[in-house]
Amino acid sequence: MTGQMFVQHFFNALTLGSLYALIAIGYTMVYGILRLINFAHGEIFMLGAYFIFFAGSLFNLPWAVGAVISIVLCALCGIMVDKVAYKPLRDAPRISALISSIGMSFLIQNLAIVVFSGIPRPVVRPDFFVKIVVIKGVRILPLAVIVPVVCFVLVLGLLFIVYKTKPGLAMRAISKDIETTRLMGVSVNRIIALTFGLGSALAAASGIMWALRYPQIQPLMGFMPGIKAFIAAVVGGIGSIQGAVIGGLILGFVEIMTVAFFPELSGFKDAFAFILLIVILLAKPTGLMGEKIEEKV
Amino acid sequence: MKALKVFSAVLLVFILVGSAFAADEIRIGVYEPMTGQNAFGGQLTVEGIKLAHEQAPEVLGRPVKLFIVDNKSDKVEAANAVKRLIDKEKVVAIIGSYGSSLSMAGGEVAEKSGIPCITDSATNPLVTQGKKYYFRMCFIDPYQGAAAATYAYNDLEARNAALLLDVAQDYSVGLGNFFKKAFVKMGGNIAGTYKYQSGDQDFTAQLTDAISKGADFLYIPSYFAEGAIIMKQARELGAGFYIMGGDAMDNPDLVKIGGDAAEGFSYTTFPYAPEMPDMTKEAETFTKLWREKYAGTDMAEPNANSALGYDCYMFVIDAIKRANSADPEKITEAFASAKNWPGVTGSTTINETHDAEKPVGIKVIVSGAQVYTASVQPEM
């Protein structure tokens, strides 16, 4: 493999990895606070991509306006999902909420098939995202730089909210002990709604970025990225925001590099993601950046 | 009371005479997906069959009666539909179905009852494999893979081909393997065989590797949704090679999703399109008849499925004529012995595996339109 090809593979991996990271942050955040694996996250991600598609194709809104609308709508959807599927189960065993989230995921998927139809649709991409830059024979999409930057900014913003603001303090308190937090006079449901809103806004942001990278959307597009983001979150240490980013990048590199070095194994790209998951669970069950099990943050 | 008895007797006579007349007609069954996920193809096929029936409403001096059943794009419904056509309607031959899995489900039932069937567009080799009574009007997947290789080697002058196959689809793997076999036999080189799974969105690693191996041609026998994304990513990575696919790419959305990246993309498909050059007499007649009948509707233009439906009916009528009998066994023999039968979709010869040997059509995307450019006789 020539150096030039390696650099090309590197940038391919960086783009894919930061997309996974972007989805994984929203995933891990809900888990970090509620200890709930929200399988509907991948579906909110899909809705994010559809909303920006409709904003552009039906209402002819500029791209940036569409993105904002999509993020707001997805945040509302996330809050609604919490109200319908998780709030009634707040005091039930954790497994009930997990099952409810799987149910929610299938419900949204199938509703999307009914409403949007199963036909894949093309997404129009603004030129500045896809105008290819060629540096010494390596072709780089501006997205390959924009996605990691967006990812970085969102992580900083999220860390600020969680560690420096009052609602953030309440979130961390809920993750420790939901009952006591309630007794302290915190409006637990409102804080959880906020958590879901934020997590879903992040899902929308990643859905939009994904649609820009792979400009074709369909109702089942959220399933595989959702699973991959889950793996990324576990590899990085589920619950840890920085861990999600690291896990996402590792996953992106594993996928691209296995194909790059072993082209004949390219059909087993997904298998390598799952092998990575198993290896991490065996070697370090809390993930790379995971907290020790006894003290939950 | 007596009046009632007389009336009943008269009625009985009429019924008997009526059924005697009914026995005189030749009953042909059709089972196609008119609703459900395959409805698009099934409806057009049925319209083609109806148009053919209007042209040839009788054979051997007896009227032909069509029994059309909707199999709802469902395997169980397909098997039931064939059962109903045979047991209740007493048909002597059956046309159908669009979709290989539906044809396989129906084929089991027909095989047991010994009623000859001909499918319009099921391309999977398993549909007719080991069957005595099942035939097809279209080519099979291996044939299509070989046709793509012939076109790539002779017309595009490709010598170093890369393949990108969907390991989750038999269709894709099958076409890829037969392409490889034919391409190597002609003297071409395979630069690399890459794989992915249905639903994958990122093909950059595979494409980057194919580019570095100096491939001048890429074969992607996938469905149009993934195909369009592959084309986009290939062009983004600076790939200059030709890209080619199979009949699953024959969808107008391909251009919508692929955009500029789809320019110059070619694919193999059934050898009929209303705008094709060097049309045969049959194809010309069919195109004219269709346009007259469906002008102003949303099916104003015929497609390959409607042509295949038309051909199937005409083929059955021709077989009955040649057999000079409406006996299912005799019709089966006539099906199997068909040679150079002139159809809308080209001259058809039924081979020993009951598949039609006919040219494969090539369409190319030019300025956003899918243009029929050539008919290829594959070198197997």
PDB file of N, CA and C in Angstrom, chain A residues 1 5 8-9 12 16 119-123 125 130 132 139 141 210 213-216 218 221 224 228 255-257 259-260 263-264 266-270, chain B residues 164 167 193-197 199-206 208-209 211-213 224-229 232-233 235-239 253 256-258:
ATOM      1  N   MET A   1       0.851  -1.206   0.000  1.00  0.00           N
ATOM      2  CA  MET A   1       0.000   0.000   0.000  1.00  0.00           C
ATOM      3  C   MET A   1       0.881   1.248   0.000  1.00  0.00           C
ATOM      4  N   MET A   5      -2.189   6.112  -0.591  1.00  0.00           N
ATOM      5  CA  MET A   5      -3.396   5.330  -0.359  1.00  0.00           C
ATOM      6  C   MET A   5      -3.697   5.249   1.129  1.00  0.00           C
ATOM      7  N   GLN A   8      -5.303   8.318   2.180  1.00  0.00           N
ATOM      8  CA  GLN A   8      -6.688   8.322   1.713  1.00  0.00           C
ATOM      9  C   GLN A   8      -7.572   7.480   2.643  1.00  0.00           C
ATOM     10  N   HIS A   9      -7.083   6.297   2.985  1.00  0.00           N
ATOM     11  CA  HIS A   9      -7.823   5.434   3.912  1.00  0.00           C
ATOM     12  C   HIS A   9      -7.995   6.125   5.262  1.00  0.00           C
ATOM     13  N   ASN A  12     -10.784   8.560   5.012  1.00  0.00           N
ATOM     14  CA  ASN A  12     -12.054   7.823   4.947  1.00  0.00           C
ATOM     15  C   ASN A  12     -12.468   7.376   6.340  1.00  0.00           C
ATOM     16  N   LEU A  16     -15.804   8.466   8.740  1.00  0.00           N
ATOM     17  CA  LEU A  16     -16.749   7.465   9.238  1.00  0.00           C
ATOM     18  C   LEU A  16     -16.724   7.435  10.770  1.00  0.00           C
ATOM     19  N   ILE A 119     -39.290   4.034  -0.182  1.00  0.00           N
ATOM     20  CA  ILE A 119     -38.406   4.367  -1.303  1.00  0.00           C
ATOM     21  C   ILE A 119     -37.280   5.282  -0.828  1.00  0.00           C
ATOM     22  N   PRO A 120     -36.022   4.923  -1.137  1.00  0.00           N
ATOM     23  CA  PRO A 120     -34.927   5.812  -0.730  1.00  0.00           C
ATOM     24  C   PRO A 120     -35.036   7.160  -1.454  1.00  0.00           C
ATOM     25  N   ARG A 121     -34.668   8.211  -0.747  1.00  0.00           N
ATOM     26  CA  ARG A 121     -34.750   9.537  -1.370  1.00  0.00           C
ATOM     27  C   ARG A 121     -33.383  10.204  -1.388  1.00  0.00           C
ATOM     28  N   PRO A 122     -33.159  10.978  -2.444  1.00  0.00           N
ATOM     29  CA  PRO A 122     -31.867  11.667  -2.534  1.00  0.00           C
ATOM     30  C   PRO A 122     -31.848  12.951  -1.704  1.00  0.00           C
ATOM     31  N   VAL A 123     -30.721  13.272  -1.098  1.00  0.00           N
ATOM     32  CA  VAL A 123     -30.587  14.486  -0.314  1.00  0.00           C
ATOM     33  C   VAL A 123     -29.715  15.460  -1.097  1.00  0.00           C
ATOM     34  N   ARG A 125     -27.073  18.305  -1.389  1.00  0.00           N
ATOM     35  CA  ARG A 125     -26.014  18.743  -0.492  1.00  0.00           C
ATOM     36  C   ARG A 125     -25.476  20.102  -0.939  1.00  0.00           C
ATOM     37  N   VAL A 130     -19.219  19.368  -0.041  1.00  0.00           N
ATOM     38  CA  VAL A 130     -18.785  18.252  -0.875  1.00  0.00           C
ATOM     39  C   VAL A 130     -17.797  18.657  -1.973  1.00  0.00           C
ATOM     40  N   ILE A 132     -14.619  18.739  -3.413  1.00  0.00           N
ATOM     41  CA  ILE A 132     -13.461  17.932  -3.038  1.00  0.00           C
ATOM     42  C   ILE A 132     -12.151  18.713  -3.143  1.00  0.00           C
ATOM     43  N   ARG A 139      -7.785  12.706  -1.921  1.00  0.00           N
ATOM     44  CA  ARG A 139      -9.015  13.466  -2.112  1.00  0.00           C
ATOM     45  C   ARG A 139      -9.772  13.550  -0.803  1.00  0.00           C
ATOM     46  N   LEU A 141     -12.958  15.215   1.343  1.00  0.00           N
ATOM     47  CA  LEU A 141     -14.216  15.944   1.369  1.00  0.00           C
ATOM     48  C   LEU A 141     -14.127  16.951   2.514  1.00  0.00           C
ATOM     49  N   TRP A 210     -24.820  12.671   8.599  1.00  0.00           N
ATOM     50  CA  TRP A 210     -24.813  11.376   7.903  1.00  0.00           C
ATOM     51  C   TRP A 210     -25.432  11.531   6.505  1.00  0.00           C
ATOM     52  N   ARG A 213     -23.075  13.048   4.161  1.00  0.00           N
ATOM     53  CA  ARG A 213     -22.004  12.153   3.731  1.00  0.00           C
ATOM     54  C   ARG A 213     -22.530  11.073   2.785  1.00  0.00           C
ATOM     55  N   TYR A 214     -23.666  10.500   3.138  1.00  0.00           N
ATOM     56  CA  TYR A 214     -24.264   9.439   2.329  1.00  0.00           C
ATOM     57  C   TYR A 214     -25.624   9.927   1.861  1.00  0.00           C
ATOM     58  N   PRO A 215     -25.673  10.665   0.751  1.00  0.00           N
ATOM     59  CA  PRO A 215     -26.862  11.476   0.443  1.00  0.00           C
ATOM     60  C   PRO A 215     -28.061  10.673  -0.034  1.00  0.00           C
ATOM     61  N   GLN A 216     -28.488   9.744   0.782  1.00  0.00           N
ATOM     62  CA  GLN A 216     -29.674   8.969   0.423  1.00  0.00           C
ATOM     63  C   GLN A 216     -30.303   8.512   1.723  1.00  0.00           C
ATOM     64  N   GLN A 218     -33.583   6.613   3.902  1.00  0.00           N
ATOM     65  CA  GLN A 218     -34.709   5.677   3.880  1.00  0.00           C
ATOM     66  C   GLN A 218     -35.061   5.325   5.317  1.00  0.00           C
ATOM     67  N   MET A 221     -32.644   3.532   7.791  1.00  0.00           N
ATOM     68  CA  MET A 221     -31.246   3.966   7.805  1.00  0.00           C
ATOM     69  C   MET A 221     -30.667   4.106   9.214  1.00  0.00           C
ATOM     70  N   MET A 224     -28.601   0.317  11.596  1.00  0.00           N
ATOM     71  CA  MET A 224     -27.193  -0.095  11.689  1.00  0.00           C
ATOM     72  C   MET A 224     -26.324   0.969  12.354  1.00  0.00           C
ATOM     73  N   LYS A 228     -24.045   0.452  15.689  1.00  0.00           N
ATOM     74  CA  LYS A 228     -22.619   0.784  15.672  1.00  0.00           C
ATOM     75  C   LYS A 228     -22.303   1.815  16.760  1.00  0.00           C
ATOM     76  N   GLU A 255     -13.137  -0.512  11.006  1.00  0.00           N
ATOM     77  CA  GLU A 255     -13.897  -0.896   9.814  1.00  0.00           C
ATOM     78  C   GLU A 255     -13.139  -0.600   8.527  1.00  0.00           C
ATOM     79  N   ILE A 256     -12.627   0.602   8.413  1.00  0.00           N
ATOM     80  CA  ILE A 256     -11.968   0.983   7.155  1.00  0.00           C
ATOM     81  C   ILE A 256     -10.657   0.213   6.997  1.00  0.00           C
ATOM     82  N   MET A 257      -9.887   0.093   8.077  1.00  0.00           N
ATOM     83  CA  MET A 257      -8.566  -0.508   7.942  1.00  0.00           C
ATOM     84  C   MET A 257      -8.641  -2.026   7.700  1.00  0.00           C
ATOM     85  N   VAL A 259     -10.801  -3.462   5.832  1.00  0.00           N
ATOM     86  CA  VAL A 259     -10.997  -3.580   4.387  1.00  0.00           C
ATOM     87  C   VAL A 259      -9.722  -3.177   3.648  1.00  0.00           C
ATOM     88  N   ALA A 260      -9.043  -2.137   4.147  1.00  0.00           N
ATOM     89  CA  ALA A 260      -7.846  -1.642   3.465  1.00  0.00           C
ATOM     90  C   ALA A 260      -6.736  -2.698   3.460  1.00  0.00           C
ATOM     91  N   PRO A 263      -8.610  -6.845   1.829  1.00  0.00           N
ATOM     92  CA  PRO A 263      -9.772  -6.577   0.960  1.00  0.00           C
ATOM     93  C   PRO A 263     -10.686  -7.786   0.814  1.00  0.00           C
ATOM     94  N   GLU A 264     -10.128  -8.993   0.918  1.00  0.00           N
ATOM     95  CA  GLU A 264     -10.977 -10.177   0.722  1.00  0.00           C
ATOM     96  C   GLU A 264     -11.939 -10.391   1.888  1.00  0.00           C
ATOM     97  N   SER A 266     -13.718  -7.936   3.103  1.00  0.00           N
ATOM     98  CA  SER A 266     -14.542  -6.725   3.164  1.00  0.00           C
ATOM     99  C   SER A 266     -16.006  -6.996   3.504  1.00  0.00           C
ATOM    100  N   GLY A 267     -16.495  -8.207   3.216  1.00  0.00           N
ATOM    101  CA  GLY A 267     -17.883  -8.511   3.545  1.00  0.00           C
ATOM    102  C   GLY A 267     -18.126  -8.669   5.039  1.00  0.00           C
ATOM    103  N   PHE A 268     -17.036  -8.808   5.789  1.00  0.00           N
ATOM    104  CA  PHE A 268     -17.178  -9.055   7.241  1.00  0.00           C
ATOM    105  C   PHE A 268     -16.871  -7.818   8.065  1.00  0.00           C
ATOM    106  N   LYS A 269     -16.978  -6.649   7.414  1.00  0.00           N
ATOM    107  CA  LYS A 269     -16.702  -5.374   8.073  1.00  0.00           C
ATOM    108  C   LYS A 269     -17.472  -5.259   9.391  1.00  0.00           C
ATOM    109  N   ASP A 270     -18.758  -5.606   9.329  1.00  0.00           N
ATOM    110  CA  ASP A 270     -19.602  -5.494  10.525  1.00  0.00           C
ATOM    111  C   ASP A 270     -19.165  -6.483  11.593  1.00  0.00           C
TER     112      ASP A 270
ATOM    113  N   LEU B 164     -17.817  -5.428  -6.827  1.00  0.00           N
ATOM    114  CA  LEU B 164     -18.266  -5.075  -5.482  1.00  0.00           C
ATOM    115  C   LEU B 164     -19.612  -5.766  -5.286  1.00  0.00           C
ATOM    116  N   VAL B 167     -22.874  -9.480  -0.164  1.00  0.00           N
ATOM    117  CA  VAL B 167     -22.832 -10.878   0.273  1.00  0.00           C
ATOM    118  C   VAL B 167     -24.158 -11.363   0.836  1.00  0.00           C
ATOM    119  N   THR B 193     -12.063  -8.570  -5.819  1.00  0.00           N
ATOM    120  CA  THR B 193     -13.472  -8.827  -5.534  1.00  0.00           C
ATOM    121  C   THR B 193     -13.748  -8.281  -4.145  1.00  0.00           C
ATOM    122  N   TYR B 194     -14.577  -7.278  -4.055  1.00  0.00           N
ATOM    123  CA  TYR B 194     -14.871  -6.651  -2.772  1.00  0.00           C
ATOM    124  C   TYR B 194     -16.300  -6.965  -2.391  1.00  0.00           C
ATOM    125  N   LYS B 195     -16.554  -6.914  -1.082  1.00  0.00           N
ATOM    126  CA  LYS B 195     -17.885  -7.289  -0.612  1.00  0.00           C
ATOM    127  C   LYS B 195     -18.445  -6.249   0.334  1.00  0.00           C
ATOM    128  N   TYR B 196     -19.747  -6.259   0.477  1.00  0.00           N
ATOM    129  CA  TYR B 196     -20.415  -5.448   1.489  1.00  0.00           C
ATOM    130  C   TYR B 196     -21.709  -6.156   1.840  1.00  0.00           C
ATOM    131  N   GLN B 197     -22.441  -5.598   2.817  1.00  0.00           N
ATOM    132  CA  GLN B 197     -23.721  -6.183   3.223  1.00  0.00           C
ATOM    133  C   GLN B 197     -24.840  -5.206   2.905  1.00  0.00           C
ATOM    134  N   GLY B 199     -27.530  -2.606   3.086  1.00  0.00           N
ATOM    135  CA  GLY B 199     -27.707  -1.597   4.124  1.00  0.00           C
ATOM    136  C   GLY B 199     -26.446  -0.804   4.412  1.00  0.00           C
ATOM    137  N   ASP B 200     -25.281  -1.302   3.979  1.00  0.00           N
ATOM    138  CA  ASP B 200     -24.048  -0.537   4.163  1.00  0.00           C
ATOM    139  C   ASP B 200     -24.135   0.775   3.407  1.00  0.00           C
ATOM    140  N   GLN B 201     -23.502   1.786   3.956  1.00  0.00           N
ATOM    141  CA  GLN B 201     -23.521   3.099   3.310  1.00  0.00           C
ATOM    142  C   GLN B 201     -22.113   3.568   2.955  1.00  0.00           C
ATOM    143  N   ASP B 202     -21.111   2.963   3.577  1.00  0.00           N
ATOM    144  CA  ASP B 202     -19.749   3.437   3.343  1.00  0.00           C
ATOM    145  C   ASP B 202     -18.968   2.402   2.546  1.00  0.00           C
ATOM    146  N   PHE B 203     -18.585   2.788   1.320  1.00  0.00           N
ATOM    147  CA  PHE B 203     -17.847   1.870   0.452  1.00  0.00           C
ATOM    148  C   PHE B 203     -16.472   2.432   0.129  1.00  0.00           C
ATOM    149  N   THR B 204     -16.059   3.452   0.872  1.00  0.00           N
ATOM    150  CA  THR B 204     -14.826   4.165   0.508  1.00  0.00           C
ATOM    151  C   THR B 204     -13.604   3.266   0.587  1.00  0.00           C
ATOM    152  N   ALA B 205     -13.544   2.392   1.591  1.00  0.00           N
ATOM    153  CA  ALA B 205     -12.361   1.539   1.740  1.00  0.00           C
ATOM    154  C   ALA B 205     -12.214   0.621   0.531  1.00  0.00           C
ATOM    155  N   GLN B 206     -13.320  -0.031   0.129  1.00  0.00           N
ATOM    156  CA  GLN B 206     -13.275  -0.944  -1.004  1.00  0.00           C
ATOM    157  C   GLN B 206     -12.915  -0.193  -2.287  1.00  0.00           C
ATOM    158  N   THR B 208     -11.386   2.739  -2.648  1.00  0.00           N
ATOM    159  CA  THR B 208     -10.012   3.240  -2.627  1.00  0.00           C
ATOM    160  C   THR B 208      -9.053   2.132  -3.039  1.00  0.00           C
ATOM    161  N   ASP B 209      -9.288   0.938  -2.539  1.00  0.00           N
ATOM    162  CA  ASP B 209      -8.426  -0.197  -2.883  1.00  0.00           C
ATOM    163  C   ASP B 209      -8.539  -0.549  -4.367  1.00  0.00           C
ATOM    164  N   ILE B 211      -9.305   1.419  -6.795  1.00  0.00           N
ATOM    165  CA  ILE B 211      -8.632   2.472  -7.574  1.00  0.00           C
ATOM    166  C   ILE B 211      -7.124   2.243  -7.542  1.00  0.00           C
ATOM    167  N   SER B 212      -6.604   1.893  -6.359  1.00  0.00           N
ATOM    168  CA  SER B 212      -5.153   1.705  -6.243  1.00  0.00           C
ATOM    169  C   SER B 212      -4.672   0.494  -7.034  1.00  0.00           C
ATOM    170  N   LYS B 213      -5.580  -0.476  -7.291  1.00  0.00           N
ATOM    171  CA  LYS B 213      -5.186  -1.659  -8.077  1.00  0.00           C
ATOM    172  C   LYS B 213      -5.283  -1.385  -9.574  1.00  0.00           C
ATOM    173  N   PHE B 224     -30.656  -0.670  -6.678  1.00  0.00           N
ATOM    174  CA  PHE B 224     -30.344   0.692  -7.107  1.00  0.00           C
ATOM    175  C   PHE B 224     -30.003   1.626  -5.957  1.00  0.00           C
ATOM    176  N   ALA B 225     -30.569   1.394  -4.777  1.00  0.00           N
ATOM    177  CA  ALA B 225     -30.338   2.322  -3.674  1.00  0.00           C
ATOM    178  C   ALA B 225     -28.854   2.347  -3.292  1.00  0.00           C
ATOM    179  N   GLU B 226     -28.264   1.166  -3.123  1.00  0.00           N
ATOM    180  CA  GLU B 226     -26.840   1.112  -2.791  1.00  0.00           C
ATOM    181  C   GLU B 226     -25.987   1.472  -3.998  1.00  0.00           C
ATOM    182  N   GLY B 227     -26.442   1.019  -5.172  1.00  0.00           N
ATOM    183  CA  GLY B 227     -25.695   1.293  -6.399  1.00  0.00           C
ATOM    184  C   GLY B 227     -25.437   2.778  -6.582  1.00  0.00           C
ATOM    185  N   ALA B 228     -26.464   3.593  -6.340  1.00  0.00           N
ATOM    186  CA  ALA B 228     -26.317   5.036  -6.540  1.00  0.00           C
ATOM    187  C   ALA B 228     -25.279   5.617  -5.580  1.00  0.00           C
ATOM    188  N   ILE B 229     -25.293   5.128  -4.338  1.00  0.00           N
ATOM    189  CA  ILE B 229     -24.330   5.627  -3.346  1.00  0.00           C
ATOM    190  C   ILE B 229     -22.908   5.204  -3.731  1.00  0.00           C
ATOM    191  N   LYS B 232     -21.634   7.482  -6.400  1.00  0.00           N
ATOM    192  CA  LYS B 232     -21.297   8.797  -5.849  1.00  0.00           C
ATOM    193  C   LYS B 232     -19.935   8.757  -5.169  1.00  0.00           C
ATOM    194  N   GLN B 233     -19.742   7.749  -4.298  1.00  0.00           N
ATOM    195  CA  GLN B 233     -18.482   7.691  -3.560  1.00  0.00           C
ATOM    196  C   GLN B 233     -17.309   7.411  -4.489  1.00  0.00           C
ATOM    197  N   ARG B 235     -16.921   8.362  -7.579  1.00  0.00           N
ATOM    198  CA  ARG B 235     -16.552   9.596  -8.282  1.00  0.00           C
ATOM    199  C   ARG B 235     -15.902  10.584  -7.323  1.00  0.00           C
ATOM    200  N   GLU B 236     -16.379  10.610  -6.075  1.00  0.00           N
ATOM    201  CA  GLU B 236     -15.755  11.501  -5.083  1.00  0.00           C
ATOM    202  C   GLU B 236     -14.306  11.125  -4.842  1.00  0.00           C
ATOM    203  N   LEU B 237     -14.023   9.822  -4.908  1.00  0.00           N
ATOM    204  CA  LEU B 237     -12.647   9.360  -4.680  1.00  0.00           C
ATOM    205  C   LEU B 237     -11.815   9.474  -5.957  1.00  0.00           C
ATOM    206  N   GLY B 238     -12.411  10.014  -7.000  1.00  0.00           N
ATOM    207  CA  GLY B 238     -11.656  10.260  -8.223  1.00  0.00           C
ATOM    208  C   GLY B 238     -11.582   9.083  -9.166  1.00  0.00           C
ATOM    209  N   ALA B 239     -12.481   8.101  -9.000  1.00  0.00           N
ATOM    210  CA  ALA B 239     -12.441   6.925  -9.869  1.00  0.00           C
ATOM    211  C   ALA B 239     -12.867   7.291 -11.279  1.00  0.00           C
ATOM    212  N   ASP B 253     -35.479   6.071 -10.093  1.00  0.00           N
ATOM    213  CA  ASP B 253     -34.880   6.749  -8.940  1.00  0.00           C
ATOM    214  C   ASP B 253     -33.364   6.695  -8.951  1.00  0.00           C
ATOM    215  N   LYS B 256     -32.133   9.934  -9.965  1.00  0.00           N
ATOM    216  CA  LYS B 256     -32.447  10.959  -8.961  1.00  0.00           C
ATOM    217  C   LYS B 256     -31.431  10.933  -7.834  1.00  0.00           C
ATOM    218  N   ILE B 257     -31.068   9.728  -7.370  1.00  0.00           N
ATOM    219  CA  ILE B 257     -30.139   9.621  -6.246  1.00  0.00           C
ATOM    220  C   ILE B 257     -28.702   9.768  -6.720  1.00  0.00           C
ATOM    221  N   GLY B 258     -28.371   9.131  -7.830  1.00  0.00           N
ATOM    222  CA  GLY B 258     -26.992   9.160  -8.303  1.00  0.00           C
ATOM    223  C   GLY B 258     -26.568  10.495  -8.879  1.00  0.00           C
TER     224      GLY B 258
END
